[in-house]
Short mmCIF file of C-alpha atoms in Angstrom, two decimals:
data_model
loop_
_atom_site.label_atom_id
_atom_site.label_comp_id
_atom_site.label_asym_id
_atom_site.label_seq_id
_atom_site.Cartn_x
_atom_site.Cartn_y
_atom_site.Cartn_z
CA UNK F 1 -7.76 -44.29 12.76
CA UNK F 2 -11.03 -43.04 13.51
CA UNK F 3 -12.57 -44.55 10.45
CA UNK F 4 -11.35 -47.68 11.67
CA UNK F 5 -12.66 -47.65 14.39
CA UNK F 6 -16.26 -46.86 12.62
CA UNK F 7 -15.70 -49.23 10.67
CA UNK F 8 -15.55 -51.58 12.97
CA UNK F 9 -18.24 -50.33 14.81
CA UNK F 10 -20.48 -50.65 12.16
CA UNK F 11 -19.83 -54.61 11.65
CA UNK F 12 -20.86 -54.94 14.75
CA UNK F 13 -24.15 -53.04 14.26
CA UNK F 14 -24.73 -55.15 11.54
CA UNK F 15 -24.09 -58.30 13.65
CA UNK F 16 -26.71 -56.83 16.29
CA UNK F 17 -29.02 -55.89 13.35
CA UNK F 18 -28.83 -59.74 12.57
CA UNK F 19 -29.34 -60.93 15.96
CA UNK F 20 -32.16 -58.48 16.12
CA UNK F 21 -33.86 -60.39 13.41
CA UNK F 22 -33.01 -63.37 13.95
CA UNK F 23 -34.62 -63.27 17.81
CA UNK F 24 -37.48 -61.29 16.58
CA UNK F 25 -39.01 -62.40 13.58
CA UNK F 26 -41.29 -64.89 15.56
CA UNK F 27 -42.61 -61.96 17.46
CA UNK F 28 -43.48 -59.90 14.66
CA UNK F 29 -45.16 -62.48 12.89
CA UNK F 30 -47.49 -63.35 15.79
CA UNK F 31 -50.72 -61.57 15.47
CA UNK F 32 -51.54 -60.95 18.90
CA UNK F 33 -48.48 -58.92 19.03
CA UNK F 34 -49.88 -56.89 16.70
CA UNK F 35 -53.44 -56.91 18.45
CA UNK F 36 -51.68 -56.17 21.74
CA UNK F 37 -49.76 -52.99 20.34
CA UNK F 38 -52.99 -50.72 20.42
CA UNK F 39 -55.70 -52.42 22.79
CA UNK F 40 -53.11 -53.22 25.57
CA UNK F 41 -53.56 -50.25 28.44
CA UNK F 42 -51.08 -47.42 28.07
CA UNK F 43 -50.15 -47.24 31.25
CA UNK F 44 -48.81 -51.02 30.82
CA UNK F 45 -47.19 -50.47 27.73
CA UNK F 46 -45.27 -47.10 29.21
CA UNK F 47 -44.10 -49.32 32.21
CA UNK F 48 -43.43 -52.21 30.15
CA UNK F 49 -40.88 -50.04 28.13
CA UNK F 50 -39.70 -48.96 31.13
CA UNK F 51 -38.89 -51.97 32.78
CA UNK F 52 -37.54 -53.27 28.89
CA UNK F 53 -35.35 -50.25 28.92
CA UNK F 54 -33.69 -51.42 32.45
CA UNK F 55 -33.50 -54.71 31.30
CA UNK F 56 -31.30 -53.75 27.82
CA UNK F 57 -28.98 -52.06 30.52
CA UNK F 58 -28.68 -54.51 32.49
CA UNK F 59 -27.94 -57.01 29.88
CA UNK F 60 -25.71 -54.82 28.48
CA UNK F 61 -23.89 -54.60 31.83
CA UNK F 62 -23.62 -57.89 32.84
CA UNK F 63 -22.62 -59.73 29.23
CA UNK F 64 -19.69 -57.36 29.70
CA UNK F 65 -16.57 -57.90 31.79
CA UNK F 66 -16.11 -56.96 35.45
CA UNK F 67 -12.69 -55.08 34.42
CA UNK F 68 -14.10 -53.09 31.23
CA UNK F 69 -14.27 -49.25 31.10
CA UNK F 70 -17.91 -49.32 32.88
CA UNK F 71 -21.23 -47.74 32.33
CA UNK F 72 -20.58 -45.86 28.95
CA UNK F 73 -20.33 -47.83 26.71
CA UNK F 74 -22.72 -50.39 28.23
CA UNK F 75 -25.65 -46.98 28.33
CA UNK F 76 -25.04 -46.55 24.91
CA UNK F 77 -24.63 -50.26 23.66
CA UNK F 78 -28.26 -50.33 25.08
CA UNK F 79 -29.67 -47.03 23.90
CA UNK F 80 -27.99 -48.13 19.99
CA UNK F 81 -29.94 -51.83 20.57
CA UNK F 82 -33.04 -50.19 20.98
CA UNK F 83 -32.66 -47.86 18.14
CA UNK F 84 -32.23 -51.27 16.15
CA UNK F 85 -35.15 -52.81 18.13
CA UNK F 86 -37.30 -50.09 16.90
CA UNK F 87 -35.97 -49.35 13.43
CA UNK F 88 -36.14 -53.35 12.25
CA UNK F 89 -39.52 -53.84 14.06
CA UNK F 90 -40.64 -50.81 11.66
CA UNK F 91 -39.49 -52.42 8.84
CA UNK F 92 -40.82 -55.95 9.38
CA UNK F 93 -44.05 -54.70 10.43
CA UNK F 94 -44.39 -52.36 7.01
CA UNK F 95 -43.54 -55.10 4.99
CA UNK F 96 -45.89 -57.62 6.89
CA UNK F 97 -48.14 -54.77 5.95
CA UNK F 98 -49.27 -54.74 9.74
CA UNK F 99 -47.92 -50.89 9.50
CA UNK F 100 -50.31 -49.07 7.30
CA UNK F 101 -50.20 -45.24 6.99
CA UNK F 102 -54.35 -45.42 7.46
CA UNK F 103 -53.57 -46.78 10.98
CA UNK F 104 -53.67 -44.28 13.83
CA UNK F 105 -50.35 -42.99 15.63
CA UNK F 106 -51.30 -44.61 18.45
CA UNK F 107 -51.49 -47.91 16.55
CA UNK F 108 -48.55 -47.57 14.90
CA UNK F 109 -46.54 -46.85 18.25
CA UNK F 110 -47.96 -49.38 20.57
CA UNK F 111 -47.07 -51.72 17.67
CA UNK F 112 -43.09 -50.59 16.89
CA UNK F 113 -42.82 -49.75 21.41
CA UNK F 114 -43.67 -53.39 22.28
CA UNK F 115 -41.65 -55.26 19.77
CA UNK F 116 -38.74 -53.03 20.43
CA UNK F 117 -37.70 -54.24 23.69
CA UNK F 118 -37.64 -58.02 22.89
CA UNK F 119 -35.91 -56.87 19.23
CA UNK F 120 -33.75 -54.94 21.64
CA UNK F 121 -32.73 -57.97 23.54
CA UNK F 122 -31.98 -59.42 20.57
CA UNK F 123 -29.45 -57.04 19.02
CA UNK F 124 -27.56 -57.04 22.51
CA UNK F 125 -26.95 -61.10 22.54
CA UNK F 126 -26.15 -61.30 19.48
CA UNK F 127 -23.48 -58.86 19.78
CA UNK F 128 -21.89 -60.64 22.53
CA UNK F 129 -22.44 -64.47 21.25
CA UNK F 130 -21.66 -63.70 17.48
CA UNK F 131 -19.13 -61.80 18.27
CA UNK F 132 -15.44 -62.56 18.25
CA UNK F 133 -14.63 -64.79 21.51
CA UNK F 134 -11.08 -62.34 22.58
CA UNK F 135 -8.79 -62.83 25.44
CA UNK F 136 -11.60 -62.29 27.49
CA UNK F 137 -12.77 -65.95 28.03
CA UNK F 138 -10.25 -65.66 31.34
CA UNK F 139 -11.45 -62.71 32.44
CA UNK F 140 -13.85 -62.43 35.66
CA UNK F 141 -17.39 -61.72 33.96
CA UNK F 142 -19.51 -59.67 35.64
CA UNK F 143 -22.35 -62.33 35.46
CA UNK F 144 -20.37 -64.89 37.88
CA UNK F 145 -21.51 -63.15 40.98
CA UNK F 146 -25.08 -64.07 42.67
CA UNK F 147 -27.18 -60.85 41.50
CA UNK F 148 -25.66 -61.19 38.11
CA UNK F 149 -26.63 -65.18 38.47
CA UNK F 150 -30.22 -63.64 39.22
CA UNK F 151 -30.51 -61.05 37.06
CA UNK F 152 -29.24 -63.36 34.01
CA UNK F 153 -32.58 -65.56 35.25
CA UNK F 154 -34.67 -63.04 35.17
CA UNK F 155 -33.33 -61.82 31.42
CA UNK F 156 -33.56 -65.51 30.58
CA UNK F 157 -36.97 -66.22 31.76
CA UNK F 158 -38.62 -62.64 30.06
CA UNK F 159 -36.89 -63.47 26.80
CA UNK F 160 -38.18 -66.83 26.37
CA UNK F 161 -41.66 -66.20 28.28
CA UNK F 162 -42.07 -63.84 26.00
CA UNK F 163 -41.76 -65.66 22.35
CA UNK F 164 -45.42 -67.41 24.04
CA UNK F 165 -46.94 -65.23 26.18
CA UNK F 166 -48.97 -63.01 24.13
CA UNK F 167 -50.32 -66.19 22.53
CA UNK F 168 -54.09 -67.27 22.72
CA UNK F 169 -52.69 -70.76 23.67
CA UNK F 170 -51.15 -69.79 27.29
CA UNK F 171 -55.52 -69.11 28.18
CA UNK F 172 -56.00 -72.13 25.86
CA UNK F 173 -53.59 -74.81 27.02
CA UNK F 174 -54.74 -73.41 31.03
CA UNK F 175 -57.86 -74.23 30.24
CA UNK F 176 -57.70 -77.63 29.18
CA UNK F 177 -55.47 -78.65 31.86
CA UNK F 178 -56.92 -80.13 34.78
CA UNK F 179 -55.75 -78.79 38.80
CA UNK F 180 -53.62 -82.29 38.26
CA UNK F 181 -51.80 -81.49 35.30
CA UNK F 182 -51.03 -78.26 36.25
CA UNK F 183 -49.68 -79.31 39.59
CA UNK F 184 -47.48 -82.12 37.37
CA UNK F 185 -46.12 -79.02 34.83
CA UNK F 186 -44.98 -77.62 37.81
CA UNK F 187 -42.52 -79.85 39.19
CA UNK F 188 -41.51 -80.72 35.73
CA UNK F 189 -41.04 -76.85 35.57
CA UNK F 190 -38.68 -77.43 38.75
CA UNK F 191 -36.44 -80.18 37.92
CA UNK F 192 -35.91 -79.29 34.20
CA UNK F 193 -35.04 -75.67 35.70
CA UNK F 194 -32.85 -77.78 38.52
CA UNK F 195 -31.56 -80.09 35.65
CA UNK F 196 -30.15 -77.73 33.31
CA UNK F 197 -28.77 -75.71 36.21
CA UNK F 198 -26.84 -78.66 36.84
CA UNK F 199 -25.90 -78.49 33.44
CA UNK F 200 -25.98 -75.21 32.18
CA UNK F 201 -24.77 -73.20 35.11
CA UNK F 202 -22.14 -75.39 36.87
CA UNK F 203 -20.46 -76.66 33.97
CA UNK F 204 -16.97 -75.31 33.85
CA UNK F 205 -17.59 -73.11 36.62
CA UNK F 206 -13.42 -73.52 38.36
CA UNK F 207 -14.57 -70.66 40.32
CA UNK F 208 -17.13 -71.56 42.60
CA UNK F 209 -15.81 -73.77 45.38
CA UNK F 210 -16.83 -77.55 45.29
CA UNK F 211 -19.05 -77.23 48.52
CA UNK F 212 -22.31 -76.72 46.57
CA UNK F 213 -24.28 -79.24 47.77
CA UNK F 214 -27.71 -80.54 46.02
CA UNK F 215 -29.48 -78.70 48.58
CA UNK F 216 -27.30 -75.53 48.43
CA UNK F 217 -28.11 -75.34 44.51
CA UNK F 218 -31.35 -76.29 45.04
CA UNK F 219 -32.31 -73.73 46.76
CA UNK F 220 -30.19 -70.85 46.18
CA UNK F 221 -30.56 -71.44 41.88
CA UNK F 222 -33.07 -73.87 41.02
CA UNK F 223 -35.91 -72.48 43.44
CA UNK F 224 -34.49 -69.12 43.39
CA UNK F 225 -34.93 -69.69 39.15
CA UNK F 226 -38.57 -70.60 39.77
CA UNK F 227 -39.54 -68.05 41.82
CA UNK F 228 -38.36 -65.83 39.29
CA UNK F 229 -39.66 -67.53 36.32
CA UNK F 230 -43.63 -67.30 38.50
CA UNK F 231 -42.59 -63.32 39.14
CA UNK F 232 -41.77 -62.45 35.28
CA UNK F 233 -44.75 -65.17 34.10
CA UNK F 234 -47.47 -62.57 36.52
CA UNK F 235 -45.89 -59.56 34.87
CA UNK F 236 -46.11 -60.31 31.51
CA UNK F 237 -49.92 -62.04 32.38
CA UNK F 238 -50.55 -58.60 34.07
CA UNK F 239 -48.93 -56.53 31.43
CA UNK F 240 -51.18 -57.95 28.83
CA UNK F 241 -54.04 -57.63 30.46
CA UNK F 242 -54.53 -61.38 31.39
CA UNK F 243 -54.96 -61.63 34.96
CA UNK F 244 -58.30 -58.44 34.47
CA UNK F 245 -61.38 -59.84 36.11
CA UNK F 246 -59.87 -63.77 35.96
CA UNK F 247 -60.08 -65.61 39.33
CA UNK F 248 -57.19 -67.27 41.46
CA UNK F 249 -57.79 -70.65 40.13
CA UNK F 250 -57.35 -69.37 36.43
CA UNK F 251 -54.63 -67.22 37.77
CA UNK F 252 -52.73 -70.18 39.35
CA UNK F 253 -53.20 -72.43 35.93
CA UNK F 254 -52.08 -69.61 33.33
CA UNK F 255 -48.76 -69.29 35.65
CA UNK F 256 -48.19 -72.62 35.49
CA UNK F 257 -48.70 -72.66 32.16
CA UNK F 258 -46.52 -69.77 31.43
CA UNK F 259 -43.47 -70.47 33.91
CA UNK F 260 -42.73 -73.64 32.10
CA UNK F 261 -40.94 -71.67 29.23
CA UNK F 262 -39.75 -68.37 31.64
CA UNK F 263 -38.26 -71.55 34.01
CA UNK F 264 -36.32 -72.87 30.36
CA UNK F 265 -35.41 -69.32 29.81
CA UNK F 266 -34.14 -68.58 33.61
CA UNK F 267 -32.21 -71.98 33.30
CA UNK F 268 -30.43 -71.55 30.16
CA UNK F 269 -30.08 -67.86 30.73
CA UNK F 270 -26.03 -68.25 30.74
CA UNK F 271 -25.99 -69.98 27.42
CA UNK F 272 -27.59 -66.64 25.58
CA UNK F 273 -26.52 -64.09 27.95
CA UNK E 1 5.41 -34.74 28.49
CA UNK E 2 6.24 -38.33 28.56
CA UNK E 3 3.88 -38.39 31.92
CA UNK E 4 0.69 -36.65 29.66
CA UNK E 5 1.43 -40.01 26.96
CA UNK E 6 1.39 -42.60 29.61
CA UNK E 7 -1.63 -41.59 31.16
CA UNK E 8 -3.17 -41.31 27.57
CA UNK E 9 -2.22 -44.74 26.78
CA UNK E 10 -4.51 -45.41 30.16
CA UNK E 11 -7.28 -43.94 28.89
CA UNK E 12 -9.89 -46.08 27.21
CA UNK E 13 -10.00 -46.43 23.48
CA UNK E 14 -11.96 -43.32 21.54
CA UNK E 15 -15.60 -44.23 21.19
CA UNK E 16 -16.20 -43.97 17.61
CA UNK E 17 -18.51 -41.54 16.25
CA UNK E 18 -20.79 -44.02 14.92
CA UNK E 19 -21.41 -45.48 18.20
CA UNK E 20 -22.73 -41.88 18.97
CA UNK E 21 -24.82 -41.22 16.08
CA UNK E 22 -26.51 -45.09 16.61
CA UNK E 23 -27.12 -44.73 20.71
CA UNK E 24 -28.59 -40.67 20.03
CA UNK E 25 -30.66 -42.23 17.47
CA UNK E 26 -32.15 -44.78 20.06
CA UNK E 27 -31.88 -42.23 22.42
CA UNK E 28 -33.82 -40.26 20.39
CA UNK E 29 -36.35 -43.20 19.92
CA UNK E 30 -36.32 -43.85 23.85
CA UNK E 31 -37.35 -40.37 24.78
CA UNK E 32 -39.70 -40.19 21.89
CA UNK E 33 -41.87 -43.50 22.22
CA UNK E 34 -42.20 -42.73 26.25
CA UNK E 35 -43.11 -39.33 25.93
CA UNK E 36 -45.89 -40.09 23.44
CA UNK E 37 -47.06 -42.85 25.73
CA UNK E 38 -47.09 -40.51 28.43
CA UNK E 39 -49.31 -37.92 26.19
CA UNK E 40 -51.47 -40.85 24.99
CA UNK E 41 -52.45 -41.97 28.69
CA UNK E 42 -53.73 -38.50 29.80
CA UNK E 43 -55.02 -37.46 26.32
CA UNK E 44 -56.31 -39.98 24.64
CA UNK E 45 -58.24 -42.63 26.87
CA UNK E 46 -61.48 -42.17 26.14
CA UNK E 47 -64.01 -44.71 25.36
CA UNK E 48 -64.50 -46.35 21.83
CA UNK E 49 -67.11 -44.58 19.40
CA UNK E 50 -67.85 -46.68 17.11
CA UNK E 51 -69.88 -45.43 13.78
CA UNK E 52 -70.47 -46.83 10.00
CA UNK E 53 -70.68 -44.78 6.70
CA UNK E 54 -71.90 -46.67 3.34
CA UNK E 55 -69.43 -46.35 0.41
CA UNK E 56 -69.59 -47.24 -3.29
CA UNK E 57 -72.17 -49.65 -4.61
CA UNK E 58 -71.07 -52.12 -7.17
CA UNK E 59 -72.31 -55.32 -9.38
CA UNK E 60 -70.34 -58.16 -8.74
CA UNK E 61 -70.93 -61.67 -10.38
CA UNK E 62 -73.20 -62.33 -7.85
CA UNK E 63 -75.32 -59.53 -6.46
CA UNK E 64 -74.24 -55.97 -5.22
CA UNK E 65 -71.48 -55.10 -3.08
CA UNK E 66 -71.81 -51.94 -0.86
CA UNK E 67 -67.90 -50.76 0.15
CA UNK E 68 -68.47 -50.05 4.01
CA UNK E 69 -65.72 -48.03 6.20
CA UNK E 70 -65.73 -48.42 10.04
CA UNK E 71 -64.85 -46.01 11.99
CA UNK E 72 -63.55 -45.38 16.18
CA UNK E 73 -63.02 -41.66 16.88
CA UNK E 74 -63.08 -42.80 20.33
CA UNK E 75 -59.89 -43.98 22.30
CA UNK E 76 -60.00 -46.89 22.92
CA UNK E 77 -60.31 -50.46 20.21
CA UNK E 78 -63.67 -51.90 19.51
CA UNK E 79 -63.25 -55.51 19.48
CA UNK E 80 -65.74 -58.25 17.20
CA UNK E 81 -67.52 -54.75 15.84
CA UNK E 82 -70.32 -55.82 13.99
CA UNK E 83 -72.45 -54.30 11.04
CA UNK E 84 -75.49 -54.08 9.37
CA UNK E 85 -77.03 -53.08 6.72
CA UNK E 86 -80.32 -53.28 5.80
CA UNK E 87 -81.91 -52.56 2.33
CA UNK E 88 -86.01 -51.91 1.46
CA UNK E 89 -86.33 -53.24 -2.25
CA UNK E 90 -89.22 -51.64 -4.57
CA UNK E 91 -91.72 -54.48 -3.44
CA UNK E 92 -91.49 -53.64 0.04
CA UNK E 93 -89.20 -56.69 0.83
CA UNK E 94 -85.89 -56.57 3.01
CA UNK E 95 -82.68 -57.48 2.54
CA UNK E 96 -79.98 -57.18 5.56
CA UNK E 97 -76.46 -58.11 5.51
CA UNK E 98 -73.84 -58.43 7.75
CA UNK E 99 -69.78 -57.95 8.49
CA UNK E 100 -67.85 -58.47 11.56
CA UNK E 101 -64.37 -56.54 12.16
CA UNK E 102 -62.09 -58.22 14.82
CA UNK E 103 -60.12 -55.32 16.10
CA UNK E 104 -60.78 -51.37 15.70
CA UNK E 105 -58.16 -49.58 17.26
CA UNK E 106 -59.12 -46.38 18.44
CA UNK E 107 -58.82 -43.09 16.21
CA UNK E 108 -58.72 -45.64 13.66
CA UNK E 109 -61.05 -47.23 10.52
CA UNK E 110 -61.25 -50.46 8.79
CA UNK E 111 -63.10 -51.31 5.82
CA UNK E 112 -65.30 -53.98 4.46
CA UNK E 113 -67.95 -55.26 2.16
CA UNK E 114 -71.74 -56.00 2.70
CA UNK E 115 -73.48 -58.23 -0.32
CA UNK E 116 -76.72 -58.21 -1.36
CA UNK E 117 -79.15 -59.73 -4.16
CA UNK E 118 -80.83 -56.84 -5.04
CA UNK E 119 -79.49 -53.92 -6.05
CA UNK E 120 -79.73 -51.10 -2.73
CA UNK E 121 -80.71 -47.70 -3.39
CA UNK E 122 -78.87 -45.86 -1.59
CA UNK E 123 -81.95 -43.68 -0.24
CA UNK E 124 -83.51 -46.61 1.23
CA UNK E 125 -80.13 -47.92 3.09
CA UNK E 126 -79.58 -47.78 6.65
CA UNK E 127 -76.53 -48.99 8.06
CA UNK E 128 -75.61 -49.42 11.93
CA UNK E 129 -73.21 -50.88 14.39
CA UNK E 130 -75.07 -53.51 16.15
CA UNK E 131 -72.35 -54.56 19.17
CA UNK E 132 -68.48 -54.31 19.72
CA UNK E 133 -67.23 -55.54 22.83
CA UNK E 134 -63.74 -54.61 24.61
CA UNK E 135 -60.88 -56.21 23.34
#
């Protein structure tokens, strides 16, 4: 009985351990990921893996169901994703040869710490969206309420923000963009975000009553969604180091830059999460 | 007795003990990345201190390589750290060379190669970091 249930377990460690990869690979093999793992400040990296390690709980908690046996097994489904997180970043990173025993401790852990939360959020989707699709496709999830709409968002937005964010090109692409085009990327930010919330979100959705009016959705998802794709694009800027001795204007053009993909992300949050 | 079975059948499946051994080990990861974090931001935040020592010198097909090793046994990472070495040949003339390493992560060393056409005594070499800047 038991080793059933082990066994079972264990195919769906393997299916995170997939999932893991499969949502992580591009991170590893970006070099300012690498770069970023020791000369981003400590500080930020022990807050970032703070606010990471919230994050893989909440995930955890709201891809489950609102009648499951709560908080166990959703603490340890996220403690056992970020073992994974950490354990396949190692390994990629030694084989990319990034990971060198010459390199410093420090080095070494800034490195494996910041891949492991995005590698973490990896192993927890693909647990839920490989895994089998049960009798729970009627039940109440605990997404479907208005924090769980907003959290999902804000999961949505980091994950995808993040694939681009430590990238040269975010500074780059702000650069070469005039006040004009960033003001254009903006609402384009706005309706694709309103767009696929129209889309994404509603679709299917027999519970919420048909009084939603544009405006109502408008506001309470597709601005909402923006204002939380701006508020995860300034912490990741922040986090690595981005926003140090830049001015407003700069500011204001890297977050427009950036909150294109976190407003994709916060859009099509329910189709991952 | 048939009450004690019908509240087990309430309780919650058995969480395996695999599930345990795979959330201690993150667990274990968790406490162990944020701890050392936590060390390495009171400890270890000093500035960069950046210093080059001359290694082996070698014909190549075209000149002399001298192996170089960088080193930061500061805190911080050294970023575009740049090298050079300089060589007096028997006629008096001088030879300099240069190498640029992107990043050098504190407590941390990378190495490189200098070239030259003449072959460097190594009594008459002096090598030196000419600038890093911060990442």
């Amino acid at each position: 009985m038991i080793n059933r249930h082990n066994s079972e377990y264990a195919r769906e460690l393997a299916r995170a351990a997939g999932g893991c990869i499969l949502f992580a690979f591009p991170l590893q093999m970006t070099m300012e990921m690498w770069w970023l793992g020791f000369f981003m400040e400590r500080e930020r990296l022990l807050i970032f893996m703070i606010v990471g390690f919230a994050l893989l709980l909440g995930l955890s908690y709201y891809s489950g169901f609102a009648r499951d046996q709560p908080l166990k097994d959703d603490i340890l489904d996220a403690f056992s994703a970020f073992g994974l997180g950490v354990i396949i970043s190692a390994i990629m990173l030694l084989i990319f040869n990034v990971l060198a025993t010459e390199h410093s401790l420090r080095e070494i852990i800034g490195k494996v710490a910041l891949q492991s939360i995005p590698a973490g959020m990896g192993a927890i989707l693909a647990r839920k969206q490989l895994g089998v699709a049960d009798e729970g496709e009627e039940r109440q999830r605990r997404i479907d309420s208005y924090a769980g709409e907003l959290f999902a968002m804000t999961g949505g937005a980091i994950f995808i923000a993040f694939n681009v964010a430590p990238t040269d090109e975010i500074s780059l692409i702000s650069h070469l963009m005039t006040p004009w085009h960033s003001v254009i990327l903006c609402l384009i930010s706005l309706l694709l975000l309103h767009a696929l919330v129209y889309g994404v979100e509603l679709a299917g959705q027999a519970q919420w009553p048909e009084g939603h009016g544009f405006l109502s959705v408008f506001f309470r998802f597709s601005l909402a969604g923006y204002g939380v794709a701006v508020a995860v694009s300034l912490y990741i800027l922040w986090s690595f180091g981005r926003l140090d001795g830049t001015g407003w204007n700069e500011i204001a053009a890297m977050l427009a830059v950036l909150a294109f993909p976190a407003s994709i992300g916060a859009a099509t949050a329910r189709l991952v999460i | 007795m048939s009450d004690m079975t019908a509240s087990e059948q309430q309780k919650p499946p058995k969480t395996p003990a695999l599930e345990w051994i795979a959330s201690s080990i993150g667990a274990i990861f968790a406490v162990g990345l944020i701890s050392f974090l936590t060390w390495d931001i009171f400890v270890a935040a000093e500035p960069a201190d950046v210093s080059a020592q001359p290694g082996v010198i070698e014909q190549a097909s075209q000149g002399y390589t001298l192996g170089i090793v960088v080193q930061n046994t500061g805190g911080l990472t050294a970023a575009e750290v740049e090298v050079e070495g300089r060589v007096t040949t028997v006629d008096g003339t001088e030879e300099t060379s240069q190498a640029t390493f992107d990043y050098l992560p504190g407590k941390s060393e990378r190495r490189g190669t200098l070239m030259f056409q003449t072959e460097p005594d190594p009594a008459q070499l002096r090598l030196r970091v000419v600038s890093y800047r911060e990442p």
